[in-house]
XYZ file of C-alpha atoms in Angstrom:
446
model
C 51.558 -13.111 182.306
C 50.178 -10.943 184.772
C 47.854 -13.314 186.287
C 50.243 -16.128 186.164
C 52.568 -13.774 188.532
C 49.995 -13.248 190.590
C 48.949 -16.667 191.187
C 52.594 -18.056 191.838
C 52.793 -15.106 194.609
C 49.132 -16.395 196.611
C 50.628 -19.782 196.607
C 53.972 -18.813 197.486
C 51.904 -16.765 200.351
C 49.617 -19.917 201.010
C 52.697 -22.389 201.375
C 54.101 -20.228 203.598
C 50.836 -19.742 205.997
C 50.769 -23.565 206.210
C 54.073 -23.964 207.348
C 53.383 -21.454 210.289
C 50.076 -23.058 210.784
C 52.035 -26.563 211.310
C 54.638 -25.487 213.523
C 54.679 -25.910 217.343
C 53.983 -22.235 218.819
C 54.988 -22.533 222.487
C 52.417 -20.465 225.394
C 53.964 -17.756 227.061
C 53.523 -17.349 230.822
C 55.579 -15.559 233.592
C 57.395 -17.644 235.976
C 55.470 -17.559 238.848
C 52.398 -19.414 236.654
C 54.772 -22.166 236.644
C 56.442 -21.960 239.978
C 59.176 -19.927 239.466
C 60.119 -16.285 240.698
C 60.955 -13.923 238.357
C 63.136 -11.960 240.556
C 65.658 -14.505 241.316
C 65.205 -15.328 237.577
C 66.357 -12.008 236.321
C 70.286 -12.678 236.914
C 70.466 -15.694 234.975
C 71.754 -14.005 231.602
C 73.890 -11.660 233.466
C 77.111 -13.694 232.356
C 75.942 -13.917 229.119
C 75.533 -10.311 228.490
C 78.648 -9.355 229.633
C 80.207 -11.875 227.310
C 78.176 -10.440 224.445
C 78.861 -6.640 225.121
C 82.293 -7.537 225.438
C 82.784 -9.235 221.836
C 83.149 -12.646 223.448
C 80.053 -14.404 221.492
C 78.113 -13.285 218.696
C 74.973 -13.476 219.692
C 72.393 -15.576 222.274
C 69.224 -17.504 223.102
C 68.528 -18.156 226.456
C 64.882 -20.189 226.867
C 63.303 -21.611 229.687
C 60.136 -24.188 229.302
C 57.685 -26.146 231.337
C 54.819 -27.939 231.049
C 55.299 -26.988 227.516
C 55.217 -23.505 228.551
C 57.779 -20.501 228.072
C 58.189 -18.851 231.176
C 61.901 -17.078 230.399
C 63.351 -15.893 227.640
C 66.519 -13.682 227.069
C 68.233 -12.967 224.022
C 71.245 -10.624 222.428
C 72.235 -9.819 219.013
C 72.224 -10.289 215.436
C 72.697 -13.594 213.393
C 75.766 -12.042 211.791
C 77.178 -9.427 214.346
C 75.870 -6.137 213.748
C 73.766 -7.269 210.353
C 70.544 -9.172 209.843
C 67.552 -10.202 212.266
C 67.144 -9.933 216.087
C 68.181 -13.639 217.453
C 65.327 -15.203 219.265
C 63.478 -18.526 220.371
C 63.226 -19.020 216.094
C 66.350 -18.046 214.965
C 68.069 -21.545 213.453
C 71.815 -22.340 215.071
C 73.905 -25.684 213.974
C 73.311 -28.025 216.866
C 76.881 -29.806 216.410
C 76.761 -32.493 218.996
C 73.261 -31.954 220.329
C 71.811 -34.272 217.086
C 73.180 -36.579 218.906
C 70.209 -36.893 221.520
C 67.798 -37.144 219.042
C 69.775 -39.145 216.520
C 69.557 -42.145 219.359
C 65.802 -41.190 219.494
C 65.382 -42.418 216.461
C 67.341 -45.221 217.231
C 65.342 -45.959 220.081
C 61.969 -45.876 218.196
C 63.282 -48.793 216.008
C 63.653 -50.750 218.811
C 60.180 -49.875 219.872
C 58.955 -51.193 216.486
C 61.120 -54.566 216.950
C 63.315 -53.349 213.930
C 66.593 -53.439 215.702
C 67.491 -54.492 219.067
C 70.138 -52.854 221.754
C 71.896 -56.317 221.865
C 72.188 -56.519 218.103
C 76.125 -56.512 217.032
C 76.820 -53.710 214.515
C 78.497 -56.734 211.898
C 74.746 -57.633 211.601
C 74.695 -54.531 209.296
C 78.068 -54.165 208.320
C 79.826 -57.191 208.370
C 83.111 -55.556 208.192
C 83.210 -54.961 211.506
C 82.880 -58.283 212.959
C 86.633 -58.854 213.589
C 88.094 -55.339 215.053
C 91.656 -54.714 216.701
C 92.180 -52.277 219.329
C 95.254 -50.143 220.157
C 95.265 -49.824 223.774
C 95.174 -46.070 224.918
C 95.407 -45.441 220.711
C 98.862 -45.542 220.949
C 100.206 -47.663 218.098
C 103.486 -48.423 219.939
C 101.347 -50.742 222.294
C 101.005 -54.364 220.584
C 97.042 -54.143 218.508
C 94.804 -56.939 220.514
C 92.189 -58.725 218.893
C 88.655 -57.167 220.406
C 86.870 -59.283 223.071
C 84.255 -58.750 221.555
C 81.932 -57.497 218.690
C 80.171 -53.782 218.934
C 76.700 -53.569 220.070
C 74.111 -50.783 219.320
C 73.946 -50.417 223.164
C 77.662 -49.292 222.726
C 76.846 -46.712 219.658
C 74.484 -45.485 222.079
C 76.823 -45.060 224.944
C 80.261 -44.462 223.270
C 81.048 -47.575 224.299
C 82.371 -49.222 221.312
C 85.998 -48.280 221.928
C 85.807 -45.421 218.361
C 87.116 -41.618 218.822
C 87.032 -39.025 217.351
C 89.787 -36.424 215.713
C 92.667 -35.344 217.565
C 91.121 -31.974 217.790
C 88.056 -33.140 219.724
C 89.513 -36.263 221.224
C 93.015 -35.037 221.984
C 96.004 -36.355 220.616
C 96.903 -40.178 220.164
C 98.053 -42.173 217.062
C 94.591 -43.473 216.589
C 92.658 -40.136 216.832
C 95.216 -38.771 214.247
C 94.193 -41.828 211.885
C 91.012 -40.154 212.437
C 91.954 -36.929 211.436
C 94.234 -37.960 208.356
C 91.962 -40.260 206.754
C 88.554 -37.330 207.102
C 86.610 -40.507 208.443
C 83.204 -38.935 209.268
C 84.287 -35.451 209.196
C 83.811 -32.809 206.771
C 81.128 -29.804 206.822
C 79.152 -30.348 204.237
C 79.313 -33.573 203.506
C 83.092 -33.648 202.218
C 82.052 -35.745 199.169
C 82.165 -39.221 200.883
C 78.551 -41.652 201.162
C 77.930 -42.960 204.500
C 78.781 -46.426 203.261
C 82.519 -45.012 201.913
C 82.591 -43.633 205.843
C 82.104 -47.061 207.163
C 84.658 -48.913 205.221
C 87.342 -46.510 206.348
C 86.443 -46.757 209.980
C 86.243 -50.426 209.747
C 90.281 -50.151 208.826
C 91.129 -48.821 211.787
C 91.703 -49.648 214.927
C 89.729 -49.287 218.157
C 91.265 -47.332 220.961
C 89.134 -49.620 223.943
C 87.740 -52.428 223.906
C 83.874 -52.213 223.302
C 81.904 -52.031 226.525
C 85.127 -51.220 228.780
C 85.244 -47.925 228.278
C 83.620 -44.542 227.492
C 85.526 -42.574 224.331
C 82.998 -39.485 223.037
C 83.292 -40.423 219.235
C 81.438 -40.809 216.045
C 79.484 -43.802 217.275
C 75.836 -41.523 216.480
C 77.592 -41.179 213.118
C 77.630 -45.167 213.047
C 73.849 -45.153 214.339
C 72.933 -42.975 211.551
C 74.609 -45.162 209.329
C 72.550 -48.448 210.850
C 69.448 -46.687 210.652
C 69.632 -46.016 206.967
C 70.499 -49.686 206.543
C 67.267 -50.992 208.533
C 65.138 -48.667 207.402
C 66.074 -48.502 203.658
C 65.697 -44.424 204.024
C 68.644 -41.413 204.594
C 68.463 -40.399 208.199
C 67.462 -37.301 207.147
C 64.187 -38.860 206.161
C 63.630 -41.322 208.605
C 64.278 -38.322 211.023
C 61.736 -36.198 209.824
C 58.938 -38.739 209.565
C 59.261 -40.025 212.806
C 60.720 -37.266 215.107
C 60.361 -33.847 213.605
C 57.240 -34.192 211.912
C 54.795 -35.774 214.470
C 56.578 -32.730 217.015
C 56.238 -29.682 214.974
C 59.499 -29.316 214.556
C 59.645 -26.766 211.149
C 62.995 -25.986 211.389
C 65.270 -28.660 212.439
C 67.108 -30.118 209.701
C 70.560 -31.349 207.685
C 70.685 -28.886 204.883
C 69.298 -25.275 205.619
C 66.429 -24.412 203.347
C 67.529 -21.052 201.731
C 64.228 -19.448 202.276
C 64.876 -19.828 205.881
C 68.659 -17.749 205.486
C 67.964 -14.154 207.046
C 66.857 -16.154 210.260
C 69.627 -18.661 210.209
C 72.699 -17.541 212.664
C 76.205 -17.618 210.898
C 78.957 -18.912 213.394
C 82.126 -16.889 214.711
C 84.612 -17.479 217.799
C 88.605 -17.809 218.256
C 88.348 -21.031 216.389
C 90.344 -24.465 217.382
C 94.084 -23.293 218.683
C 93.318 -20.441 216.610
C 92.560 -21.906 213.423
C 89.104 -22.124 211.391
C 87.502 -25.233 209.698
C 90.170 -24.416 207.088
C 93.132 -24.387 208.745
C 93.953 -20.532 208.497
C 94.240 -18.408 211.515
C 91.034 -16.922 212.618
C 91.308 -12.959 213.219
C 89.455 -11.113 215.282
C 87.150 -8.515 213.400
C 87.124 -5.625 216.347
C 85.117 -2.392 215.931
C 82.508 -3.134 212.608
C 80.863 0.502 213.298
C 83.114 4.566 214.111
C 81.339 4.396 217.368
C 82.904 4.446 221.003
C 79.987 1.993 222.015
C 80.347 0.016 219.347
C 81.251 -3.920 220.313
C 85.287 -4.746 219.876
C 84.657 -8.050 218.584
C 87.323 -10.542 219.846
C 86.344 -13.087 217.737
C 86.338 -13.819 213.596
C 84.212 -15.286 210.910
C 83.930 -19.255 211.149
C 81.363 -19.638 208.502
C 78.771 -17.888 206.902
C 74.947 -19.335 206.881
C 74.823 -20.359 203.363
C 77.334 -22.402 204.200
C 74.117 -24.531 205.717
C 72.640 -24.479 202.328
C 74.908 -27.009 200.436
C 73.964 -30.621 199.632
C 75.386 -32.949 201.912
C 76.509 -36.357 200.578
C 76.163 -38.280 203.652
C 74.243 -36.887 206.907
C 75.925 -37.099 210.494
C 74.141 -38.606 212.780
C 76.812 -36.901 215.506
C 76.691 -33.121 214.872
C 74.567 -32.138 211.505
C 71.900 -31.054 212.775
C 70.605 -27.173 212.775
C 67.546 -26.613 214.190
C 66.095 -23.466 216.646
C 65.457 -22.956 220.800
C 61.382 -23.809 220.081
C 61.841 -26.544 218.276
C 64.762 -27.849 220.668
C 62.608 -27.529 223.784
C 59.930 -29.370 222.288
C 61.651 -32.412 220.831
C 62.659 -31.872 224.942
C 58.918 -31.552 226.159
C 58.809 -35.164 224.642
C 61.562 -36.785 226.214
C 60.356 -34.804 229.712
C 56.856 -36.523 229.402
C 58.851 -39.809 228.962
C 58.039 -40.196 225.308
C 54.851 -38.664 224.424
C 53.100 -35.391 223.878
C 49.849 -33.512 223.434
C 48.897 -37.079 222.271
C 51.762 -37.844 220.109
C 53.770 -40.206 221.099
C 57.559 -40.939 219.364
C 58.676 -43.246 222.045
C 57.602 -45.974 224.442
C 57.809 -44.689 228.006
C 60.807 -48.024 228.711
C 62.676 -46.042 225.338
C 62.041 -42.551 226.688
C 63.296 -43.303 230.045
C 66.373 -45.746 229.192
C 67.381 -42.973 227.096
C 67.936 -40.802 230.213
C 69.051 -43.304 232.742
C 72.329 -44.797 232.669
C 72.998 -47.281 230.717
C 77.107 -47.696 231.489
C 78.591 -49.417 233.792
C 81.255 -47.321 234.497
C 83.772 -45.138 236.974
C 82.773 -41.907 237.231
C 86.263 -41.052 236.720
C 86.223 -41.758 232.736
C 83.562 -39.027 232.190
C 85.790 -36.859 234.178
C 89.051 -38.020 232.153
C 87.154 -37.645 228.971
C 85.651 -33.901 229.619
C 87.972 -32.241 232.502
C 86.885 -31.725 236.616
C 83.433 -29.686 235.090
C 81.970 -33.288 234.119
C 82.524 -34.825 237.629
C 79.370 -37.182 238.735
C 78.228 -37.209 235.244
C 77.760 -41.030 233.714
C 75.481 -41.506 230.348
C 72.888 -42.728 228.852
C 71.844 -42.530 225.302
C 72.746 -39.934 224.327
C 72.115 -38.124 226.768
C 74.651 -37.065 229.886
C 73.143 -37.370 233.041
C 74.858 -35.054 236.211
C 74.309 -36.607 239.247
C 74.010 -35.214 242.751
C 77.623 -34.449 244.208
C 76.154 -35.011 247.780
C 74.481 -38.518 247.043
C 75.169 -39.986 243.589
C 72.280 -41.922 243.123
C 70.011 -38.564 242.819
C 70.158 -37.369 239.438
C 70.289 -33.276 239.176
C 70.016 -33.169 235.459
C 69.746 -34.277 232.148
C 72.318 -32.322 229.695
C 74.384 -31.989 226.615
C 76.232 -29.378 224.331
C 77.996 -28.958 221.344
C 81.066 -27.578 219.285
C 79.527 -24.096 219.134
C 78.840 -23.118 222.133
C 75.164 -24.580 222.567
C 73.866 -26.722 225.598
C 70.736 -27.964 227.134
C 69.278 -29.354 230.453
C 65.785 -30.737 231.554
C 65.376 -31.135 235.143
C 63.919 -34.147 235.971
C 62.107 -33.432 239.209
C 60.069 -30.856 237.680
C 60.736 -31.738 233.718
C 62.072 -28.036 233.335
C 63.825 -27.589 230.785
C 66.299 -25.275 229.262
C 67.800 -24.440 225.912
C 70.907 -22.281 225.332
C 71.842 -21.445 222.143
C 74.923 -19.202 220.480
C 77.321 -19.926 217.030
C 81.028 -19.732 218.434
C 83.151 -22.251 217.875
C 84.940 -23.918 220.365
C 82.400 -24.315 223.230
C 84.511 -22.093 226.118
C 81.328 -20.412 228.073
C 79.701 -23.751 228.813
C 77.857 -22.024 232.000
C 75.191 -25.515 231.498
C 75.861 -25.667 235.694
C 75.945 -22.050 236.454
C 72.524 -21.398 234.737
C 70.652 -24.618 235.494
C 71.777 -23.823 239.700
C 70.298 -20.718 239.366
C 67.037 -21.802 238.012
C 67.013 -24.520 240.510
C 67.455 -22.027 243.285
C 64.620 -19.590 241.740
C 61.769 -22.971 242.112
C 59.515 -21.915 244.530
């Protein structure tokens, strides 16, 4: 008996020194090794620790890369307040909306194999959506048109295909609170649906644009996911991992948390949405955890714990199910910054890697603006990604970004393929400092 413990323990020991071995281990360098200077650098969490010693957000990552190099890093907290391990480039957060980037990665590599094509209409894979009916504005009072025309997988990629999302992301019409009634694509967890259960729903409702005339943020990644099951006969989770996480190193991004990896997995807290958690009861602040005048007066309350990431899911969102960590984020970013390939892996063609961050809608500035608020001014798309563009002279892009529901963002800049990763759990996203931070990094390039 002994010897059989013994044994199970060494291979325990030996799976868990080749799991190390195969993930990506970024080189650490100062700034100045990568044309940077550390001086100017030394502000750029100064925000962030005030929110932090003020209660504000649980806990932080702050990680700067280039040429798949690590040449900042600043970092606060606990992944559960005042309990468990120091938060730092490893520590796994939920992504939310930044799977979305990656989701239309894989999408893109698809079309690099000649599997799908960005012209393709979506009926070609679920032909219940060949004949859709919009609601102008997603008002139901206004007469329901018959769509001009079909969905693409251009306008999955863009949020062009005239879907939304719940009134709680999207803001309130009659169509985003179809959304919200019926739990189409929505539910931590999985909520008990399949994919395919998802897509017969959504087909049953009506559009709120018609495709290609507008941009509506929505669950269109949630409809790529779907497609890529479909042409690829696997889950996404699958098809994710073999052709985007695996090739890059990436150990720890994911759908479903792997319990082993729990005491480095960051549980999520905030002021929840209008005040109420993914349950719908009132979020309360927790205050003082510690009989200490120093101790942090936490103005914000329990979301969801970890485990919570554990649990099956029965359909995986393409849109925001993703958890993953700052190393692994920046390098499934080194990637995309080389335009598709690196350290002689290549996941995309440099035309995919490069659509991906160019603009592929043809539309007003003004919808981004209408969609987001005044901070998302000269921003247009691409897929998946947002793209900011010079104030000054619009045709210049500044950066490459995105964020998500709890408080995470990232940028790559693409004069210099910097890049940066910001990662915290609070739900909803209100310290989005994206521009603050990136303009101070800019401003610290020598």
């Amino acid at each position: 008996m002994r010897n059989k413990t013994v044994n199970k323990a060494i291979a325990l020991y030996l799976t868990a020194a080749c799991a190390s071995v195969n993930a990506y281990n970024f080189e650490k360098v100062s700034p100045e090794e990568v044309g940077y200077d550390s001086v100017k650098l030394s502000g750029a969490d100064t925000t962030l620790i005030q929110l932090y010693e003020d209660g504000r957000i649980p806990n932080y990552v702050l990680n700067l890369y280039k040429d798949g190099k690590l040449y900042y890093s600043s970092h606060r907290g606990l992944t559960n307040l005042e309990q468990g391990q120091a938060v730092d480039g490893n520590t796994i957060f939920h992504l939310a909306s930044m799977s979305k980037p990656m989701v239309a990665s894989a999408g893109f590599r698809l079309v690099d194999e000649g599997k799908l094509r960005l012209e393709d209409k979506l009926s070609k894979f679920f032909p219940e959506f060949s004949e859709m009916l919009v609601a102008p504005g997603g008002n139901f009072e206004n007469q329901f048109e018959p769509a001009k025309r079909e969905i693409t997988i251009l306008d999955l990629m863009t949020h062009t295909a005239g879907f939304t999302y719940p009134t709680f992301l999207a803001g309130f019409n009659d169509v985003s609170r179809a959304y919200e009634e019926t739990g189409v694509f929505s539910g931590f967890g999985g909520g008990g649906r399949t994919i395919t259960e998802h897509m017969s729903i959504l087909s049953e409702l009506p559009l709120v644009a018609h495709p290609g005339e507008n941009f509506n943020y929505s669950v269109s990644l949630d409809v790529l996911g779907a497609v890529i099951e479909k042409v690829t006969g696997m889950s996404l989770a699958d098809y994710l991992k073999q052709s985007i996480f695996d090739p890059l190193q990436m150990e720890d991004t994911y759908f479903e948390l792997d319990p082993a990896k729990l005491d480095r997995t960051s549980s999520v807290f905030g002021v929840g949405i209008n005040g109420l958690g993914l349950d719908g009861k009132p979020v309360k602040p927790l205050g003082k955890l510690r009989d200490d005048p120093d101790a942090i007066n936490w103005k914000i309350g329990a979301i969801f714990p970890a485990t919570f990431l554990t649990q099956k899911q029965s359909w995986y969102s393409g849109g925001g199910g993703l958890i993953s960590s700052a190393n692994d984020y920046a390098r499934y970013l080194t990637m995309i910054a080389n335009r598709g390939s690196v350290d002689g892996v290549t996941v995309l063609s440099n035309q995919s890697a490069n659509m991906q961050i160019d603009s592929l809608v043809d539309l007003d500035f003004e919808m981004m603006r209408e969609a987001f608020g005044d901070a998302y001014d000269f921003i247009t798309f691409g897929g998946g990604f947002g793209i900011k563009r010079e104030p000054d002279n619009p045709e210049v892009t500044d950066y490459i970004f995105w964020g998500g529901l709890f408080n995470t963002f990232f940028w790559f800049d693409p004069r210099d393929d910097s890049i940066g990763v910001f990662l915290t759990s609070h739900m909803p996203p209100l310290f989005n400092l994206s521009d603050d931070i990136e303009e101070m990094v800019d401003e610290a390039r020598k």
